[in-house]
Amino acid sequence: MSTDSWEAVLQRLDDAATLSGVDPEIHRMLRFPRRLLEVSIPVRMDDGHVEVFTGWRVHHNTVRGPAKGGIRFHPEVDASEVSALAASMTLKTAVAGLPFGGGKGGVRCDPTTMSDGELERLTRRYTWEISPLLGPDIDVPAPDVNTDERVMAWLMDTLSMIRGHDLPGSVTGKPLAIGGSPGHAGATAVGVMVCARAAFDQLDMTMAGSRAVIQGFGKVGGPLAFLLTSAGMRVVAVADAGGAVHNPGGLDPSALSDHVVKTGSVVGFEGGDAITESDMWSLDSELAVPAALAGAIDKRVAEHLGAKVLAEAANGPTTTDADPILDERGIVVIPDILANAGGVTASYFEWAQGRQGFAWDEDTVAVRLRASMDSAFANVWAKADALGVSLRRAAFALAVERVADAIEARGLFP
Ligand code: NAD
């Protein structure tokens, strides 16, 4: 899966380079990560034995600013996957107009089988091993799959201890108590919502009364179900790792959320009927949101997807062979590097607050987040119009152009 994800990034990068006509030498530079550090992480486990984990931190490109990107803990993560995700971050920060480059980190482990103590020791040793690459002006990690604000707090504390002074600007997605930002938690869902609304406006569709299906009811899918319902949409089906539920009249997000808190899954929710995930994608709807896994929208799903608009909340949810099918079927795809950029935008705000030593209030964060996402969407829409291509191809082309402009302006060292 992971080698494929690197190949998929290269394929889209190559297309974007051709489309935007950037200098072939700059294109060639972007086909390689700038640096990739692989580390071994020995950890004393609770039963007394030492386990050795493998971890990575990758900087794909840092020409527009410090590397920015999450750290994931997952049993299947590897160097190619981390590199692909780092390259996507280069493009995402460029599309979102943020002064960052692209980075990503990962540790191959199964956090679901580890105690809090083991996770803390793993995080601290991993941080120490990758510390030469970290710092507010160098590389600013954030939470990703299976990492959270607690992990970010351990990371920031470890780096601060190594350097001998507090470094609040060295990570984002921190707890509020140590310089986290209000509005960070729901920012990705807000960004997806801003993009979906803007797409509906452009397509002369109204949200009120329209139907949505969502895959994933976690940190992104959960809040998004609330936002869509508040906008008058009916969330007619939701899937998670356990299964899916369907209610043509609309699922009640609050009751569903209570059910998930109690049982751990949407399965068995009384306010809807069971449906297979495959049937869920086929339901007639105005909006479909993959907010779970990479590769969820493959060729087969693309052929029978019942939605008019697909908003990619997840990273890499659509396979490259599904792209042309969606295009041919006239389904408007809001690509991940645009649709889920609300999270990294809020991270930028958190980093900026850390650098300023001045906390913004929640309203300021919310207003700036909406304005930033609105402008990113408008720029990509205009680019797609000008080039006569899909939003994905336009977003990639715009991103590559911005990175190429920065490379040209700085020149090649030495
Ligand atoms: P999460 O772990 O909080 O939630 C994931 C959800 O996906 C859960 O409901 C889980 O049950 C479901 N899921 C897992 N496997 C599934 C399967 N096989 N079929 C159906 N559902 C399945 O994760 P999250 O933070 O909500 O992230 C979701 C996606 O959004 C990921 O691709 C992530 O990379 C991307 N993303 C998240 C953020 C963020 O701010 N959290 C930002 C940018 C992108």
Coordinates of C-alpha atoms and ligand atoms in Angstrom, one line a residue:
M1 CA 0.0 0.0 0.0
S2 CA 2.7 2.4 0.9
T3 CA 4.9 2.1 -2.2
D4 CA 1.7 2.7 -4.1
S5 CA 1.0 5.9 -2.1
W6 CA 4.5 7.3 -3.0
E7 CA 3.8 6.3 -6.7
A8 CA 0.4 8.0 -6.5
V9 CA 2.0 11.2 -5.3
L10 CA 4.6 11.1 -8.0
Q11 CA 1.9 10.4 -10.7
R12 CA -0.1 13.5 -9.5
L13 CA 3.0 15.6 -9.2
D14 CA 4.2 14.7 -12.7
D15 CA 0.7 15.6 -14.0
A16 CA 0.8 18.9 -12.1
A17 CA 4.3 19.8 -13.4
T18 CA 3.2 19.2 -17.0
L19 CA -0.1 21.1 -16.5
S20 CA 1.6 24.1 -14.9
G21 CA 4.7 24.0 -17.2
V22 CA 7.2 24.4 -14.3
D23 CA 10.9 24.1 -15.0
P24 CA 11.7 20.4 -15.5
E25 CA 14.6 20.7 -13.2
I26 CA 12.4 22.0 -10.4
H27 CA 10.0 19.2 -11.2
R28 CA 12.9 16.7 -10.9
M29 CA 13.9 18.1 -7.4
L30 CA 10.3 17.7 -6.2
R31 CA 10.3 14.0 -7.1
F32 CA 12.7 13.4 -4.1
P33 CA 12.3 14.0 -0.4
R34 CA 14.8 16.5 0.9
R35 CA 15.8 14.3 3.8
L36 CA 14.7 11.1 5.4
L37 CA 15.9 10.0 8.8
E38 CA 15.3 6.4 9.9
V39 CA 15.8 5.7 13.6
S40 CA 15.6 2.7 15.9
I41 CA 13.8 3.3 19.1
P42 CA 14.6 0.9 22.0
V43 CA 11.8 1.0 24.7
R44 CA 11.7 -0.7 28.1
M45 CA 8.3 -2.4 28.1
D46 CA 6.2 -2.8 31.2
D47 CA 7.2 -6.5 31.6
G48 CA 10.8 -5.5 31.7
H49 CA 12.0 -6.5 28.2
V50 CA 13.3 -4.1 25.6
E51 CA 11.4 -3.8 22.3
V52 CA 13.1 -2.0 19.4
F53 CA 10.7 0.0 17.2
T54 CA 11.5 1.7 13.9
G55 CA 10.6 5.3 13.2
W56 CA 11.0 7.9 10.5
R57 CA 10.9 11.7 10.0
V58 CA 10.9 13.0 6.5
H59 CA 11.2 16.5 5.2
H60 CA 10.0 16.5 1.6
N61 CA 10.5 20.2 0.9
T62 CA 11.2 23.2 3.1
V63 CA 11.7 26.0 0.5
R64 CA 8.5 27.9 1.7
G65 CA 9.1 27.5 5.4
P66 CA 9.7 24.9 8.2
A67 CA 8.6 21.3 7.5
K68 CA 5.0 20.8 8.8
G69 CA 3.2 17.5 9.2
G70 CA 1.9 15.0 11.6
I71 CA 3.4 11.9 13.4
R72 CA 1.5 8.6 13.1
F73 CA 1.9 5.5 15.2
H74 CA 0.7 2.5 13.1
P75 CA 1.8 -1.1 12.6
E76 CA 2.0 -0.7 8.8
V77 CA 3.8 2.6 8.5
D78 CA 7.0 2.6 6.5
A79 CA 9.5 5.0 4.8
S80 CA 7.5 5.2 1.5
E81 CA 4.3 6.0 3.2
V82 CA 5.8 8.7 5.4
S83 CA 7.6 10.2 2.3
A84 CA 4.3 10.2 0.4
L85 CA 2.5 11.9 3.2
A86 CA 5.4 14.5 3.6
A87 CA 5.1 15.3 -0.1
S88 CA 1.4 15.8 0.2
M89 CA 2.1 18.2 3.1
T90 CA 4.4 20.3 0.8
L91 CA 1.5 20.6 -1.6
K92 CA -1.2 21.1 1.0
T93 CA 0.6 24.0 2.8
A94 CA 1.2 25.6 -0.6
V95 CA -2.5 25.3 -1.6
A96 CA -3.5 26.7 1.8
G97 CA -1.0 29.6 1.3
L98 CA 0.8 28.8 4.6
P99 CA 4.5 29.6 5.1
F100 CA 5.5 26.0 5.6
G101 CA 7.0 23.1 3.8
G102 CA 6.1 19.5 4.0
G103 CA 7.1 16.9 6.5
K104 CA 5.8 13.7 8.2
G105 CA 6.8 11.2 10.8
G106 CA 5.9 7.7 11.8
V107 CA 6.7 4.9 14.2
R108 CA 5.9 1.4 13.3
C109 CA 4.1 0.1 16.4
D110 CA 0.6 -0.9 17.5
P111 CA -0.4 1.7 20.1
T112 CA -3.6 -0.2 20.9
T113 CA -1.6 -2.9 22.6
M114 CA 0.7 -0.5 24.6
S115 CA 0.3 1.1 28.0
D116 CA 0.4 4.9 28.6
G117 CA 3.9 4.4 30.1
E118 CA 5.2 2.5 27.1
L119 CA 3.7 5.1 24.7
E120 CA 5.3 7.9 26.7
R121 CA 8.8 6.3 26.7
L122 CA 8.4 5.5 23.0
T123 CA 7.5 9.1 22.2
R124 CA 10.3 10.6 24.2
R125 CA 13.0 8.3 22.8
Y126 CA 11.6 8.8 19.2
T127 CA 11.7 12.6 19.8
W128 CA 15.3 12.4 21.1
E129 CA 16.3 10.4 18.0
I130 CA 14.8 12.8 15.5
S131 CA 15.6 15.9 17.5
P132 CA 18.3 17.2 15.1
L133 CA 15.5 17.7 12.6
L134 CA 13.1 19.5 14.9
G135 CA 12.5 23.0 16.1
P136 CA 10.1 25.9 15.5
D137 CA 12.1 27.2 12.5
I138 CA 13.0 23.7 11.2
D139 CA 10.2 21.2 11.5
V140 CA 6.9 21.5 13.5
P141 CA 5.1 18.1 14.1
A142 CA 1.4 17.7 14.8
P143 CA -0.9 14.8 15.7
D144 CA -1.9 12.3 13.1
V145 CA -3.3 8.7 13.1
N146 CA -3.1 7.3 16.7
T147 CA -1.3 10.3 18.1
D148 CA -3.0 13.1 20.1
E149 CA -2.4 16.2 22.2
R150 CA -0.9 14.1 25.0
V151 CA 1.8 12.8 22.6
M152 CA 2.4 16.3 21.4
A153 CA 2.9 17.5 25.0
W154 CA 5.5 14.7 25.6
L155 CA 7.2 15.7 22.4
M156 CA 7.4 19.4 23.2
D157 CA 8.6 18.6 26.8
T158 CA 11.3 16.3 25.5
L159 CA 12.6 18.8 22.9
S160 CA 12.4 21.6 25.5
M161 CA 14.5 19.6 27.9
I162 CA 17.1 18.8 25.2
R163 CA 17.4 22.4 24.1
G164 CA 17.3 23.7 27.7
H165 CA 14.4 26.2 27.2
D166 CA 10.7 26.0 26.5
L167 CA 9.7 25.6 22.8
P168 CA 6.0 26.1 22.5
G169 CA 6.4 26.7 18.8
S170 CA 7.9 23.3 18.2
V171 CA 4.7 21.3 17.9
T172 CA 1.0 22.1 17.2
G173 CA -2.1 20.3 18.5
K174 CA -0.8 20.7 22.0
P175 CA -3.1 20.9 25.1
L176 CA -4.5 24.4 25.8
A177 CA -2.6 24.4 29.1
I178 CA 0.8 24.6 27.3
G179 CA 0.0 26.9 24.4
G180 CA -2.5 24.9 22.3
S181 CA -5.0 27.0 20.3
P182 CA -8.7 27.3 20.8
G183 CA -10.5 25.9 17.7
H184 CA -7.7 23.5 16.7
A185 CA -9.7 20.3 17.6
G186 CA -12.6 20.8 15.1
A187 CA -10.6 22.8 12.5
T188 CA -10.4 20.0 9.9
A189 CA -14.1 19.4 9.9
V190 CA -14.7 23.2 9.7
G191 CA -12.4 23.3 6.6
V192 CA -14.3 20.5 4.9
M193 CA -17.5 22.3 5.6
V194 CA -16.3 25.6 4.2
C195 CA -15.2 23.8 1.0
A196 CA -18.4 21.8 0.7
R197 CA -20.5 24.9 1.1
A198 CA -18.4 26.8 -1.5
A199 CA -18.7 23.9 -3.9
F200 CA -22.5 23.8 -3.4
D201 CA -22.7 27.6 -4.1
Q202 CA -20.6 27.3 -7.3
L203 CA -22.8 24.4 -8.5
D204 CA -26.1 26.2 -7.5
M205 CA -26.9 23.5 -5.0
T206 CA -28.3 24.3 -1.6
M207 CA -27.2 22.5 1.6
A208 CA -30.6 22.7 3.3
G209 CA -32.5 19.5 2.6
S210 CA -29.5 17.8 0.8
R211 CA -28.2 14.4 1.7
A212 CA -24.7 13.4 2.9
V213 CA -22.9 10.1 3.6
I214 CA -19.8 10.0 5.7
Q215 CA -17.2 7.2 6.1
G216 CA -15.5 7.6 9.5
F217 CA -17.0 9.0 12.7
G218 CA -13.8 10.0 14.5
K219 CA -12.1 13.4 15.1
V220 CA -13.1 14.6 11.6
G221 CA -16.2 12.7 10.6
G222 CA -17.9 13.2 14.0
P223 CA -17.8 17.0 14.2
L224 CA -18.5 17.2 10.5
A225 CA -21.8 15.3 10.9
F226 CA -22.9 18.0 13.4
L227 CA -21.8 20.8 11.1
L228 CA -23.7 19.4 8.1
T229 CA -26.8 18.8 10.1
S230 CA -26.7 22.3 11.5
A231 CA -26.6 23.5 7.9
G232 CA -29.9 21.7 7.3
M233 CA -28.4 18.7 5.5
R234 CA -29.6 15.1 6.2
V235 CA -26.7 12.8 7.1
V236 CA -28.3 9.7 5.7
A237 CA -25.5 7.2 6.4
V238 CA -22.4 6.9 8.4
A239 CA -19.8 4.1 8.3
D240 CA -17.0 3.3 10.7
A241 CA -14.6 0.4 11.2
G242 CA -17.4 -1.8 12.6
G243 CA -20.1 -1.2 9.9
A244 CA -22.5 1.4 8.7
V245 CA -26.0 2.8 9.6
H246 CA -28.6 4.3 7.3
N247 CA -31.6 6.5 7.9
P248 CA -33.1 8.3 4.8
G249 CA -34.7 10.9 7.1
G250 CA -31.3 11.8 8.5
L251 CA -29.3 10.3 11.4
D252 CA -29.3 12.3 14.7
P253 CA -25.6 13.1 15.2
S254 CA -25.9 13.8 18.8
A255 CA -27.7 10.5 19.6
L256 CA -25.2 8.7 17.2
S257 CA -22.3 10.2 19.0
D258 CA -23.7 9.1 22.4
H259 CA -24.1 5.6 21.0
V260 CA -20.5 5.6 19.7
V261 CA -19.2 6.8 23.1
K262 CA -21.1 3.9 24.8
T263 CA -20.4 1.1 22.3
G264 CA -17.3 2.1 20.4
S265 CA -19.1 1.9 17.0
V266 CA -22.0 3.2 14.9
V267 CA -23.2 -0.5 14.6
G268 CA -26.4 -1.2 16.4
F269 CA -27.6 2.4 16.5
E270 CA -31.3 2.4 17.0
G271 CA -31.9 5.6 15.0
G272 CA -31.0 3.8 11.8
D273 CA -30.8 0.5 9.9
A274 CA -27.7 -1.5 9.2
I275 CA -26.3 -1.1 5.6
T276 CA -23.1 -2.3 4.0
E277 CA -20.4 0.2 3.4
S278 CA -20.5 -0.6 -0.3
D279 CA -24.3 0.1 -0.4
M280 CA -23.7 3.3 1.5
W281 CA -21.5 4.7 -1.3
S282 CA -24.2 3.9 -3.8
L283 CA -26.9 5.8 -2.0
D284 CA -28.3 8.8 -3.9
S285 CA -26.8 11.8 -2.2
E286 CA -25.5 15.3 -2.8
L287 CA -22.3 14.9 -0.8
A288 CA -20.0 12.0 0.1
V289 CA -17.2 12.4 2.6
P290 CA -14.5 9.8 3.1
A291 CA -13.1 10.6 6.5
A292 CA -11.4 7.4 7.4
L293 CA -8.8 5.6 5.3
A294 CA -6.5 6.0 2.4
G295 CA -7.8 4.2 -0.7
A296 CA -11.4 4.0 0.3
I297 CA -12.7 5.3 -3.0
D298 CA -11.3 2.8 -5.5
K299 CA -12.4 2.1 -9.1
R300 CA -15.3 -0.1 -8.0
V301 CA -16.7 2.5 -5.5
A302 CA -16.1 5.3 -8.1
E303 CA -18.3 3.4 -10.6
H304 CA -21.3 3.3 -8.4
L305 CA -20.8 6.3 -6.1
G306 CA -24.3 8.0 -5.7
A307 CA -23.0 11.5 -4.7
K308 CA -22.6 14.6 -6.8
V309 CA -19.8 16.1 -4.7
L310 CA -17.0 14.2 -3.0
A311 CA -15.1 16.0 -0.3
E312 CA -11.9 14.3 0.7
A313 CA -11.6 14.7 4.4
A314 CA -9.2 11.8 4.7
N315 CA -5.7 11.8 3.2
G316 CA -5.4 10.0 -0.1
P317 CA -8.9 8.4 0.0
T318 CA -9.2 8.2 -3.8
T319 CA -7.0 5.8 -5.8
T320 CA -5.4 7.2 -9.0
D321 CA -7.4 4.8 -11.2
A322 CA -10.7 6.0 -9.6
D323 CA -9.9 9.7 -10.5
P324 CA -10.8 9.5 -14.3
I325 CA -14.0 7.5 -13.5
L326 CA -15.2 10.2 -11.1
D327 CA -14.3 12.9 -13.7
E328 CA -16.2 11.1 -16.5
R329 CA -19.2 10.7 -14.3
G330 CA -19.2 14.5 -13.6
I331 CA -18.7 14.0 -9.8
V332 CA -17.0 17.1 -8.4
V333 CA -14.1 16.0 -6.2
I334 CA -12.7 18.5 -3.6
P335 CA -9.2 17.0 -3.2
D336 CA -7.6 16.2 0.1
I337 CA -4.8 18.8 -0.1
L338 CA -7.6 21.4 -0.2
A339 CA -10.6 19.8 1.6
N340 CA -8.7 18.8 4.8
A341 CA -6.3 21.8 5.0
G342 CA -8.3 23.3 7.9
G343 CA -6.3 21.3 10.3
V344 CA -2.9 22.5 9.2
T345 CA -4.3 26.1 8.9
A346 CA -5.2 25.9 12.6
S347 CA -1.8 24.5 13.3
Y348 CA -0.3 27.5 11.5
F349 CA -2.4 29.8 13.8
E350 CA -1.2 27.8 16.9
W351 CA 2.5 28.1 15.7
A352 CA 2.0 31.9 15.0
Q353 CA 0.5 32.4 18.5
G354 CA 3.5 30.5 20.0
R355 CA 5.9 32.6 18.1
Q356 CA 4.1 35.8 19.1
G357 CA 3.7 34.8 22.7
F358 CA 0.1 36.1 22.3
A359 CA -3.0 33.9 22.5
W360 CA -5.8 34.7 20.1
D361 CA -9.4 34.2 21.2
E362 CA -11.7 31.6 19.7
D363 CA -13.6 34.0 17.5
T364 CA -10.4 35.3 15.9
V365 CA -9.2 31.7 15.1
A366 CA -12.7 30.8 13.7
V367 CA -12.9 33.9 11.5
R368 CA -9.4 33.6 10.2
L369 CA -9.8 29.8 9.5
R370 CA -13.0 30.4 7.5
A371 CA -11.4 33.3 5.5
S372 CA -8.3 31.2 4.8
M373 CA -10.2 28.2 3.6
D374 CA -12.6 30.3 1.5
S375 CA -9.7 31.9 -0.2
A376 CA -7.9 28.6 -0.8
F377 CA -11.1 27.1 -2.3
A378 CA -11.7 30.2 -4.5
N379 CA -8.1 30.1 -5.8
V380 CA -8.4 26.4 -6.7
W381 CA -11.8 26.8 -8.3
A382 CA -10.5 29.7 -10.4
K383 CA -7.4 27.7 -11.5
A384 CA -9.7 24.7 -12.5
D385 CA -11.8 27.1 -14.5
A386 CA -8.8 28.7 -16.2
L387 CA -7.2 25.3 -17.1
G388 CA -10.5 23.5 -17.8
V389 CA -9.4 20.6 -15.5
S390 CA -10.7 18.9 -12.3
L391 CA -10.2 20.6 -8.9
R392 CA -7.6 17.9 -8.0
R393 CA -5.4 18.6 -11.0
A394 CA -5.9 22.4 -10.5
A395 CA -5.0 22.2 -6.8
F396 CA -1.8 20.2 -7.5
A397 CA -0.8 22.5 -10.4
L398 CA -1.4 25.6 -8.2
A399 CA 0.7 24.0 -5.3
V400 CA 3.6 23.0 -7.6
E401 CA 3.6 26.5 -9.1
R402 CA 3.9 28.1 -5.7
V403 CA 6.7 25.8 -4.6
A404 CA 8.5 26.3 -7.9
D405 CA 8.2 30.1 -7.5
A406 CA 9.8 29.9 -4.1
I407 CA 12.6 27.6 -5.5
E408 CA 13.2 30.1 -8.3
A409 CA 13.2 33.1 -6.0
R410 CA 15.8 31.5 -3.6
G411 CA 18.0 29.9 -6.3
L412 CA 19.8 26.6 -6.0
F413 CA 22.4 26.3 -3.2
P414 CA 25.4 26.5 -3.5
Ligands
NAD1 P1 -9.9 8.9 13.8 O1 -9.0 7.8 14.2 O2 -10.4 9.9 14.9 O3 -11.3 8.3 13.1 C1 -11.2 7.4 12.1 C2 -12.6 6.9 11.8 O4 -12.5 6.0 10.7 C3 -13.2 6.1 12.9 O5 -14.6 6.3 13.0 C4 -12.9 4.6 12.4 O6 -13.9 3.7 13.0 C5 -13.1 4.8 11.0 N1 -12.6 3.7 10.2 C6 -11.4 3.0 10.4 N2 -11.3 2.0 9.6 C7 -12.4 2.0 8.8 C8 -12.9 1.2 7.8 N3 -12.2 0.1 7.4 N4 -14.1 1.4 7.2 C9 -14.8 2.5 7.7 N5 -14.4 3.3 8.7 C10 -13.2 3.1 9.2 O7 -9.2 9.7 12.6 P2 -9.5 11.2 12.1 O8 -8.5 12.1 12.8 O9 -10.9 11.5 12.1 O10 -8.9 11.1 10.6 C11 -9.7 10.6 9.6 C12 -8.9 10.8 8.3 O11 -8.8 12.3 8.1 C13 -7.5 10.3 8.2 O12 -7.3 9.9 6.8 C14 -6.6 11.4 8.5 O13 -5.3 11.3 7.9 C15 -7.4 12.5 7.9 N6 -7.1 13.9 8.4 C16 -7.3 14.1 9.7 C17 -7.0 15.4 10.2 C18 -7.4 15.7 11.7 O14 -7.3 16.9 12.0 N7 -7.7 14.7 12.5 C19 -6.5 16.4 9.4 C20 -6.2 16.1 8.1 C21 -6.5 14.8 7.6

